[in-house]
Amino acid sequence: AADKAGSRENQPAVVHLQGQGSAIQVKNDLSGGVLNDWSRITMNPKVFKLHPRSGELEVLVDGTYFIYSQVEVYYINFTDFASYEVVVDEKPFLQCTRSIETGKTNYNTCYTAGVCLLKARQKIAVKMVHADISINMSKHTTFFGAIRLGEAPAS
């Protein structure tokens, strides 16, 4: 029985958050451009903690993490590209940018992912770079998550 419990501990810990279906205007609805309208689809509470107000996802265990995100942008004013960042402790880690034809309502998804060494208490968030855009927080097109792949490699 001890072996089974031990092997379960080595399973990758997962969190997957989805948009809650609302349309969001960045400059009117978001504090500092950080998306926070997430619903938890799956989350390992021993490894991850969601801060619903700020939209930040806190890591509770040191390790190597695969982080992914997709955002659907659907209206743009005054700019011809949409961009967002995945930030770790408010510093950019990943960025996703799409060119968009101005003057049209276009639905564009932008996906990015990467592997990052994280320490306990570090926070991950999805932050929009431009204020003059709207986001479709549909659960199928705007999402955010992480998988703990294992221990950080020995240096």
mmCIF file with all atom_site columns, C-alpha atoms in Angstrom:
data_model
loop_
_atom_site.group_PDB
_atom_site.id
_atom_site.type_symbol
_atom_site.label_atom_id
_atom_site.label_alt_id
_atom_site.label_comp_id
_atom_site.label_asym_id
_atom_site.label_entity_id
_atom_site.label_seq_id
_atom_site.pdbx_PDB_ins_code
_atom_site.Cartn_x
_atom_site.Cartn_y
_atom_site.Cartn_z
_atom_site.occupancy
_atom_site.B_iso_or_equiv
_atom_site.pdbx_formal_charge
_atom_site.auth_seq_id
_atom_site.auth_comp_id
_atom_site.auth_asym_id
_atom_site.auth_atom_id
_atom_site.pdbx_PDB_model_num
ATOM 1   C CA . ALA A 1 1   ? 0.000   0.000  0.000   1.00 0.00 ? 1   ALA A CA 1
ATOM 2   C CA . ALA A 1 2   ? 2.903   2.351  0.738   1.00 0.00 ? 2   ALA A CA 1
ATOM 3   C CA . ASP A 1 3   ? 4.186   1.888  -2.828  1.00 0.00 ? 3   ASP A CA 1
ATOM 4   C CA . LYS A 1 4   ? 0.854   2.914  -4.328  1.00 0.00 ? 4   LYS A CA 1
ATOM 5   C CA . ALA A 1 5   ? 0.712   6.078  -2.222  1.00 0.00 ? 5   ALA A CA 1
ATOM 6   C CA . GLY A 1 6   ? 4.307   6.886  -3.167  1.00 0.00 ? 6   GLY A CA 1
ATOM 7   C CA . SER A 1 7   ? 3.689   6.480  -6.890  1.00 0.00 ? 7   SER A CA 1
ATOM 8   C CA . ARG A 1 8   ? 0.589   8.663  -6.673  1.00 0.00 ? 8   ARG A CA 1
ATOM 9   C CA . GLU A 1 9   ? 2.753   11.451 -5.225  1.00 0.00 ? 9   GLU A CA 1
ATOM 10  C CA . ASN A 1 10  ? 4.873   11.307 -8.383  1.00 0.00 ? 10  ASN A CA 1
ATOM 11  C CA . GLN A 1 11  ? 1.904   11.893 -10.674 1.00 0.00 ? 11  GLN A CA 1
ATOM 12  C CA . PRO A 1 12  ? 2.109   15.262 -12.440 1.00 0.00 ? 12  PRO A CA 1
ATOM 13  C CA . ALA A 1 13  ? 0.014   17.844 -10.590 1.00 0.00 ? 13  ALA A CA 1
ATOM 14  C CA . VAL A 1 14  ? -2.343  19.726 -12.904 1.00 0.00 ? 14  VAL A CA 1
ATOM 15  C CA . VAL A 1 15  ? -4.369  22.937 -12.906 1.00 0.00 ? 15  VAL A CA 1
ATOM 16  C CA . HIS A 1 16  ? -6.662  24.001 -15.767 1.00 0.00 ? 16  HIS A CA 1
ATOM 17  C CA . LEU A 1 17  ? -8.654  27.238 -15.649 1.00 0.00 ? 17  LEU A CA 1
ATOM 18  C CA . GLN A 1 18  ? -11.238 28.334 -18.216 1.00 0.00 ? 18  GLN A CA 1
ATOM 19  C CA . GLY A 1 19  ? -12.929 31.623 -18.965 1.00 0.00 ? 19  GLY A CA 1
ATOM 20  C CA . GLN A 1 20  ? -16.403 32.015 -17.485 1.00 0.00 ? 20  GLN A CA 1
ATOM 21  C CA . GLY A 1 21  ? -18.093 33.038 -20.720 1.00 0.00 ? 21  GLY A CA 1
ATOM 22  C CA . SER A 1 22  ? -18.212 36.821 -20.357 1.00 0.00 ? 22  SER A CA 1
ATOM 23  C CA . ALA A 1 23  ? -16.870 39.444 -22.752 1.00 0.00 ? 23  ALA A CA 1
ATOM 24  C CA . ILE A 1 24  ? -14.265 41.666 -21.129 1.00 0.00 ? 24  ILE A CA 1
ATOM 25  C CA . GLN A 1 25  ? -13.032 45.084 -22.167 1.00 0.00 ? 25  GLN A CA 1
ATOM 26  C CA . VAL A 1 26  ? -9.480  45.320 -20.910 1.00 0.00 ? 26  VAL A CA 1
ATOM 27  C CA . LYS A 1 27  ? -9.428  49.015 -19.985 1.00 0.00 ? 27  LYS A CA 1
ATOM 28  C CA . ASN A 1 28  ? -12.831 48.954 -18.233 1.00 0.00 ? 28  ASN A CA 1
ATOM 29  C CA . ASP A 1 29  ? -12.891 45.541 -16.602 1.00 0.00 ? 29  ASP A CA 1
ATOM 30  C CA . LEU A 1 30  ? -9.351  44.537 -15.675 1.00 0.00 ? 30  LEU A CA 1
ATOM 31  C CA . SER A 1 31  ? -7.024  45.813 -12.996 1.00 0.00 ? 31  SER A CA 1
ATOM 32  C CA . GLY A 1 32  ? -3.581  46.149 -14.571 1.00 0.00 ? 32  GLY A CA 1
ATOM 33  C CA . GLY A 1 33  ? -4.675  44.045 -17.553 1.00 0.00 ? 33  GLY A CA 1
ATOM 34  C CA . VAL A 1 34  ? -4.620  40.755 -15.594 1.00 0.00 ? 34  VAL A CA 1
ATOM 35  C CA . LEU A 1 35  ? -7.374  38.267 -16.487 1.00 0.00 ? 35  LEU A CA 1
ATOM 36  C CA . ASN A 1 36  ? -9.238  37.108 -13.384 1.00 0.00 ? 36  ASN A CA 1
ATOM 37  C CA . ASP A 1 37  ? -12.579 35.674 -14.557 1.00 0.00 ? 37  ASP A CA 1
ATOM 38  C CA . TRP A 1 38  ? -11.475 32.042 -14.277 1.00 0.00 ? 38  TRP A CA 1
ATOM 39  C CA . SER A 1 39  ? -13.407 28.921 -13.342 1.00 0.00 ? 39  SER A CA 1
ATOM 40  C CA . ARG A 1 40  ? -11.437 25.966 -12.005 1.00 0.00 ? 40  ARG A CA 1
ATOM 41  C CA . ILE A 1 41  ? -11.895 22.862 -14.119 1.00 0.00 ? 41  ILE A CA 1
ATOM 42  C CA . THR A 1 42  ? -9.260  20.830 -12.345 1.00 0.00 ? 42  THR A CA 1
ATOM 43  C CA . MET A 1 43  ? -6.741  21.848 -9.699  1.00 0.00 ? 43  MET A CA 1
ATOM 44  C CA . ASN A 1 44  ? -4.446  19.987 -7.345  1.00 0.00 ? 44  ASN A CA 1
ATOM 45  C CA . PRO A 1 45  ? -4.816  21.985 -4.082  1.00 0.00 ? 45  PRO A CA 1
ATOM 46  C CA . LYS A 1 46  ? -1.527  20.684 -2.686  1.00 0.00 ? 46  LYS A CA 1
ATOM 47  C CA . VAL A 1 47  ? 0.413   22.272 -5.551  1.00 0.00 ? 47  VAL A CA 1
ATOM 48  C CA . PHE A 1 48  ? -1.681  25.220 -6.786  1.00 0.00 ? 48  PHE A CA 1
ATOM 49  C CA . LYS A 1 49  ? -3.793  27.983 -5.254  1.00 0.00 ? 49  LYS A CA 1
ATOM 50  C CA . LEU A 1 50  ? -5.969  30.346 -7.310  1.00 0.00 ? 50  LEU A CA 1
ATOM 51  C CA . HIS A 1 51  ? -6.380  33.918 -6.054  1.00 0.00 ? 51  HIS A CA 1
ATOM 52  C CA . PRO A 1 52  ? -9.761  34.731 -7.655  1.00 0.00 ? 52  PRO A CA 1
ATOM 53  C CA . ARG A 1 53  ? -9.654  38.491 -7.069  1.00 0.00 ? 53  ARG A CA 1
ATOM 54  C CA . SER A 1 54  ? -6.255  39.058 -8.651  1.00 0.00 ? 54  SER A CA 1
ATOM 55  C CA . GLY A 1 55  ? -6.433  36.187 -11.166 1.00 0.00 ? 55  GLY A CA 1
ATOM 56  C CA . GLU A 1 56  ? -3.025  34.973 -9.986  1.00 0.00 ? 56  GLU A CA 1
ATOM 57  C CA . LEU A 1 57  ? -2.195  31.288 -9.746  1.00 0.00 ? 57  LEU A CA 1
ATOM 58  C CA . GLU A 1 58  ? 0.176   30.568 -6.868  1.00 0.00 ? 58  GLU A CA 1
ATOM 59  C CA . VAL A 1 59  ? 2.557   27.617 -6.942  1.00 0.00 ? 59  VAL A CA 1
ATOM 60  C CA . LEU A 1 60  ? 2.887   25.916 -3.540  1.00 0.00 ? 60  LEU A CA 1
ATOM 61  C CA . VAL A 1 61  ? 5.731   23.500 -4.364  1.00 0.00 ? 61  VAL A CA 1
ATOM 62  C CA . ASP A 1 62  ? 9.158   24.070 -5.970  1.00 0.00 ? 62  ASP A CA 1
ATOM 63  C CA . GLY A 1 63  ? 9.585   22.323 -9.297  1.00 0.00 ? 63  GLY A CA 1
ATOM 64  C CA . THR A 1 64  ? 9.691   22.348 -13.077 1.00 0.00 ? 64  THR A CA 1
ATOM 65  C CA . TYR A 1 65  ? 6.370   23.448 -14.596 1.00 0.00 ? 65  TYR A CA 1
ATOM 66  C CA . PHE A 1 66  ? 4.839   23.436 -18.068 1.00 0.00 ? 66  PHE A CA 1
ATOM 67  C CA . ILE A 1 67  ? 2.684   26.570 -18.324 1.00 0.00 ? 67  ILE A CA 1
ATOM 68  C CA . TYR A 1 68  ? 0.188   27.159 -21.149 1.00 0.00 ? 68  TYR A CA 1
ATOM 69  C CA . SER A 1 69  ? -2.358  29.782 -22.066 1.00 0.00 ? 69  SER A CA 1
ATOM 70  C CA . GLN A 1 70  ? -4.727  30.790 -24.839 1.00 0.00 ? 70  GLN A CA 1
ATOM 71  C CA . VAL A 1 71  ? -6.728  34.004 -25.120 1.00 0.00 ? 71  VAL A CA 1
ATOM 72  C CA . GLU A 1 72  ? -9.413  34.877 -27.682 1.00 0.00 ? 72  GLU A CA 1
ATOM 73  C CA . VAL A 1 73  ? -9.396  38.542 -28.636 1.00 0.00 ? 73  VAL A CA 1
ATOM 74  C CA . TYR A 1 74  ? -12.360 39.778 -30.629 1.00 0.00 ? 74  TYR A CA 1
ATOM 75  C CA . TYR A 1 75  ? -12.423 43.529 -30.935 1.00 0.00 ? 75  TYR A CA 1
ATOM 76  C CA . ILE A 1 76  ? -9.597  45.948 -31.373 1.00 0.00 ? 76  ILE A CA 1
ATOM 77  C CA . ASN A 1 77  ? -9.573  49.722 -31.394 1.00 0.00 ? 77  ASN A CA 1
ATOM 78  C CA . PHE A 1 78  ? -6.622  51.864 -32.421 1.00 0.00 ? 78  PHE A CA 1
ATOM 79  C CA . THR A 1 79  ? -4.206  48.989 -32.824 1.00 0.00 ? 79  THR A CA 1
ATOM 80  C CA . ASP A 1 80  ? -3.475  46.340 -35.420 1.00 0.00 ? 80  ASP A CA 1
ATOM 81  C CA . PHE A 1 81  ? -2.183  43.654 -33.112 1.00 0.00 ? 81  PHE A CA 1
ATOM 82  C CA . ALA A 1 82  ? -3.231  41.898 -29.934 1.00 0.00 ? 82  ALA A CA 1
ATOM 83  C CA . SER A 1 83  ? -0.729  40.801 -27.360 1.00 0.00 ? 83  SER A CA 1
ATOM 84  C CA . TYR A 1 84  ? -0.660  39.205 -23.948 1.00 0.00 ? 84  TYR A CA 1
ATOM 85  C CA . GLU A 1 85  ? 1.973   37.930 -21.556 1.00 0.00 ? 85  GLU A CA 1
ATOM 86  C CA . VAL A 1 86  ? 2.146   35.074 -19.114 1.00 0.00 ? 86  VAL A CA 1
ATOM 87  C CA . VAL A 1 87  ? 3.871   36.695 -16.149 1.00 0.00 ? 87  VAL A CA 1
ATOM 88  C CA . VAL A 1 88  ? 5.680   35.096 -13.203 1.00 0.00 ? 88  VAL A CA 1
ATOM 89  C CA . ASP A 1 89  ? 5.744   37.415 -10.180 1.00 0.00 ? 89  ASP A CA 1
ATOM 90  C CA . GLU A 1 90  ? 4.650   40.215 -12.555 1.00 0.00 ? 90  GLU A CA 1
ATOM 91  C CA . LYS A 1 91  ? 7.686   39.723 -14.842 1.00 0.00 ? 91  LYS A CA 1
ATOM 92  C CA . PRO A 1 92  ? 7.067   38.583 -18.452 1.00 0.00 ? 92  PRO A CA 1
ATOM 93  C CA . PHE A 1 93  ? 7.820   34.891 -19.038 1.00 0.00 ? 93  PHE A CA 1
ATOM 94  C CA . LEU A 1 94  ? 5.927   34.186 -22.292 1.00 0.00 ? 94  LEU A CA 1
ATOM 95  C CA . GLN A 1 95  ? 4.332   36.497 -24.849 1.00 0.00 ? 95  GLN A CA 1
ATOM 96  C CA . CYS A 1 96  ? 1.800   35.861 -27.589 1.00 0.00 ? 96  CYS A CA 1
ATOM 97  C CA . THR A 1 97  ? 1.095   38.401 -30.341 1.00 0.00 ? 97  THR A CA 1
ATOM 98  C CA . ARG A 1 98  ? -1.291  38.334 -33.314 1.00 0.00 ? 98  ARG A CA 1
ATOM 99  C CA . SER A 1 99  ? -1.630  40.804 -36.193 1.00 0.00 ? 99  SER A CA 1
ATOM 100 C CA . ILE A 1 100 ? -5.222  41.826 -36.786 1.00 0.00 ? 100 ILE A CA 1
ATOM 101 C CA . GLU A 1 101 ? -6.904  43.804 -39.556 1.00 0.00 ? 101 GLU A CA 1
ATOM 102 C CA . THR A 1 102 ? -8.149  47.063 -38.057 1.00 0.00 ? 102 THR A CA 1
ATOM 103 C CA . GLY A 1 103 ? -11.740 48.231 -38.296 1.00 0.00 ? 103 GLY A CA 1
ATOM 104 C CA . LYS A 1 104 ? -13.186 44.719 -38.215 1.00 0.00 ? 104 LYS A CA 1
ATOM 105 C CA . THR A 1 105 ? -14.527 42.508 -35.490 1.00 0.00 ? 105 THR A CA 1
ATOM 106 C CA . ASN A 1 106 ? -12.244 39.530 -35.744 1.00 0.00 ? 106 ASN A CA 1
ATOM 107 C CA . TYR A 1 107 ? -12.034 36.521 -33.491 1.00 0.00 ? 107 TYR A CA 1
ATOM 108 C CA . ASN A 1 108 ? -8.399  35.581 -33.013 1.00 0.00 ? 108 ASN A CA 1
ATOM 109 C CA . THR A 1 109 ? -6.930  33.053 -30.610 1.00 0.00 ? 109 THR A CA 1
ATOM 110 C CA . CYS A 1 110 ? -3.342  33.287 -29.461 1.00 0.00 ? 110 CYS A CA 1
ATOM 111 C CA . TYR A 1 111 ? -1.676  30.306 -27.706 1.00 0.00 ? 111 TYR A CA 1
ATOM 112 C CA . THR A 1 112 ? 1.674   30.133 -25.951 1.00 0.00 ? 112 THR A CA 1
ATOM 113 C CA . ALA A 1 113 ? 3.403   27.655 -23.655 1.00 0.00 ? 113 ALA A CA 1
ATOM 114 C CA . GLY A 1 114 ? 6.745   27.040 -22.013 1.00 0.00 ? 114 GLY A CA 1
ATOM 115 C CA . VAL A 1 115 ? 8.665   25.279 -19.261 1.00 0.00 ? 115 VAL A CA 1
ATOM 116 C CA . CYS A 1 116 ? 9.752   27.216 -16.172 1.00 0.00 ? 116 CYS A CA 1
ATOM 117 C CA . LEU A 1 117 ? 11.500  26.496 -12.875 1.00 0.00 ? 117 LEU A CA 1
ATOM 118 C CA . LEU A 1 118 ? 9.306   27.858 -10.090 1.00 0.00 ? 118 LEU A CA 1
ATOM 119 C CA . LYS A 1 119 ? 9.736   28.181 -6.349  1.00 0.00 ? 119 LYS A CA 1
ATOM 120 C CA . ALA A 1 120 ? 6.918   27.869 -3.817  1.00 0.00 ? 120 ALA A CA 1
ATOM 121 C CA . ARG A 1 121 ? 4.913   31.106 -3.435  1.00 0.00 ? 121 ARG A CA 1
ATOM 122 C CA . GLN A 1 122 ? 5.647   32.349 -6.959  1.00 0.00 ? 122 GLN A CA 1
ATOM 123 C CA . LYS A 1 123 ? 2.569   33.569 -8.838  1.00 0.00 ? 123 LYS A CA 1
ATOM 124 C CA . ILE A 1 124 ? 1.621   33.128 -12.495 1.00 0.00 ? 124 ILE A CA 1
ATOM 125 C CA . ALA A 1 125 ? -0.945  35.293 -14.318 1.00 0.00 ? 125 ALA A CA 1
ATOM 126 C CA . VAL A 1 126 ? -2.183  36.163 -17.810 1.00 0.00 ? 126 VAL A CA 1
ATOM 127 C CA . LYS A 1 127 ? -1.777  39.874 -18.523 1.00 0.00 ? 127 LYS A CA 1
ATOM 128 C CA . MET A 1 128 ? -3.073  41.768 -21.548 1.00 0.00 ? 128 MET A CA 1
ATOM 129 C CA . VAL A 1 129 ? -0.546  44.208 -22.998 1.00 0.00 ? 129 VAL A CA 1
ATOM 130 C CA . HIS A 1 130 ? -2.991  46.645 -24.685 1.00 0.00 ? 130 HIS A CA 1
ATOM 131 C CA . ALA A 1 131 ? -6.033  48.277 -23.108 1.00 0.00 ? 131 ALA A CA 1
ATOM 132 C CA . ASP A 1 132 ? -8.070  48.885 -26.282 1.00 0.00 ? 132 ASP A CA 1
ATOM 133 C CA . ILE A 1 133 ? -9.203  45.328 -26.883 1.00 0.00 ? 133 ILE A CA 1
ATOM 134 C CA . SER A 1 134 ? -11.994 43.012 -25.833 1.00 0.00 ? 134 SER A CA 1
ATOM 135 C CA . ILE A 1 135 ? -11.589 39.400 -24.831 1.00 0.00 ? 135 ILE A CA 1
ATOM 136 C CA . ASN A 1 136 ? -14.024 36.547 -25.239 1.00 0.00 ? 136 ASN A CA 1
ATOM 137 C CA . MET A 1 137 ? -13.778 34.585 -21.976 1.00 0.00 ? 137 MET A CA 1
ATOM 138 C CA . SER A 1 138 ? -15.387 31.513 -23.557 1.00 0.00 ? 138 SER A CA 1
ATOM 139 C CA . LYS A 1 139 ? -14.356 28.311 -21.799 1.00 0.00 ? 139 LYS A CA 1
ATOM 140 C CA . HIS A 1 140 ? -13.320 26.726 -25.092 1.00 0.00 ? 140 HIS A CA 1
ATOM 141 C CA . THR A 1 141 ? -11.153 29.570 -26.375 1.00 0.00 ? 141 THR A CA 1
ATOM 142 C CA . THR A 1 142 ? -9.667  31.350 -23.332 1.00 0.00 ? 142 THR A CA 1
ATOM 143 C CA . PHE A 1 143 ? -7.879  29.151 -20.823 1.00 0.00 ? 143 PHE A CA 1
ATOM 144 C CA . PHE A 1 144 ? -4.783  28.942 -18.666 1.00 0.00 ? 144 PHE A CA 1
ATOM 145 C CA . GLY A 1 145 ? -3.045  26.142 -16.825 1.00 0.00 ? 145 GLY A CA 1
ATOM 146 C CA . ALA A 1 146 ? 0.078   24.454 -15.575 1.00 0.00 ? 146 ALA A CA 1
ATOM 147 C CA . ILE A 1 147 ? 1.464   20.979 -15.029 1.00 0.00 ? 147 ILE A CA 1
ATOM 148 C CA . ARG A 1 148 ? 4.181   20.235 -12.488 1.00 0.00 ? 148 ARG A CA 1
ATOM 149 C CA . LEU A 1 149 ? 6.561   18.012 -14.433 1.00 0.00 ? 149 LEU A CA 1
ATOM 150 C CA . GLY A 1 150 ? 8.755   17.149 -11.458 1.00 0.00 ? 150 GLY A CA 1
ATOM 151 C CA . GLU A 1 151 ? 11.556  18.387 -9.268  1.00 0.00 ? 151 GLU A CA 1
ATOM 152 C CA . ALA A 1 152 ? 13.794  21.192 -10.436 1.00 0.00 ? 152 ALA A CA 1
ATOM 153 C CA . PRO A 1 153 ? 16.991  19.734 -11.919 1.00 0.00 ? 153 PRO A CA 1
ATOM 154 C CA . ALA A 1 154 ? 19.969  19.658 -9.557  1.00 0.00 ? 154 ALA A CA 1
ATOM 155 C CA . SER A 1 155 ? 22.343  22.504 -10.355 1.00 0.00 ? 155 SER A CA 1
#
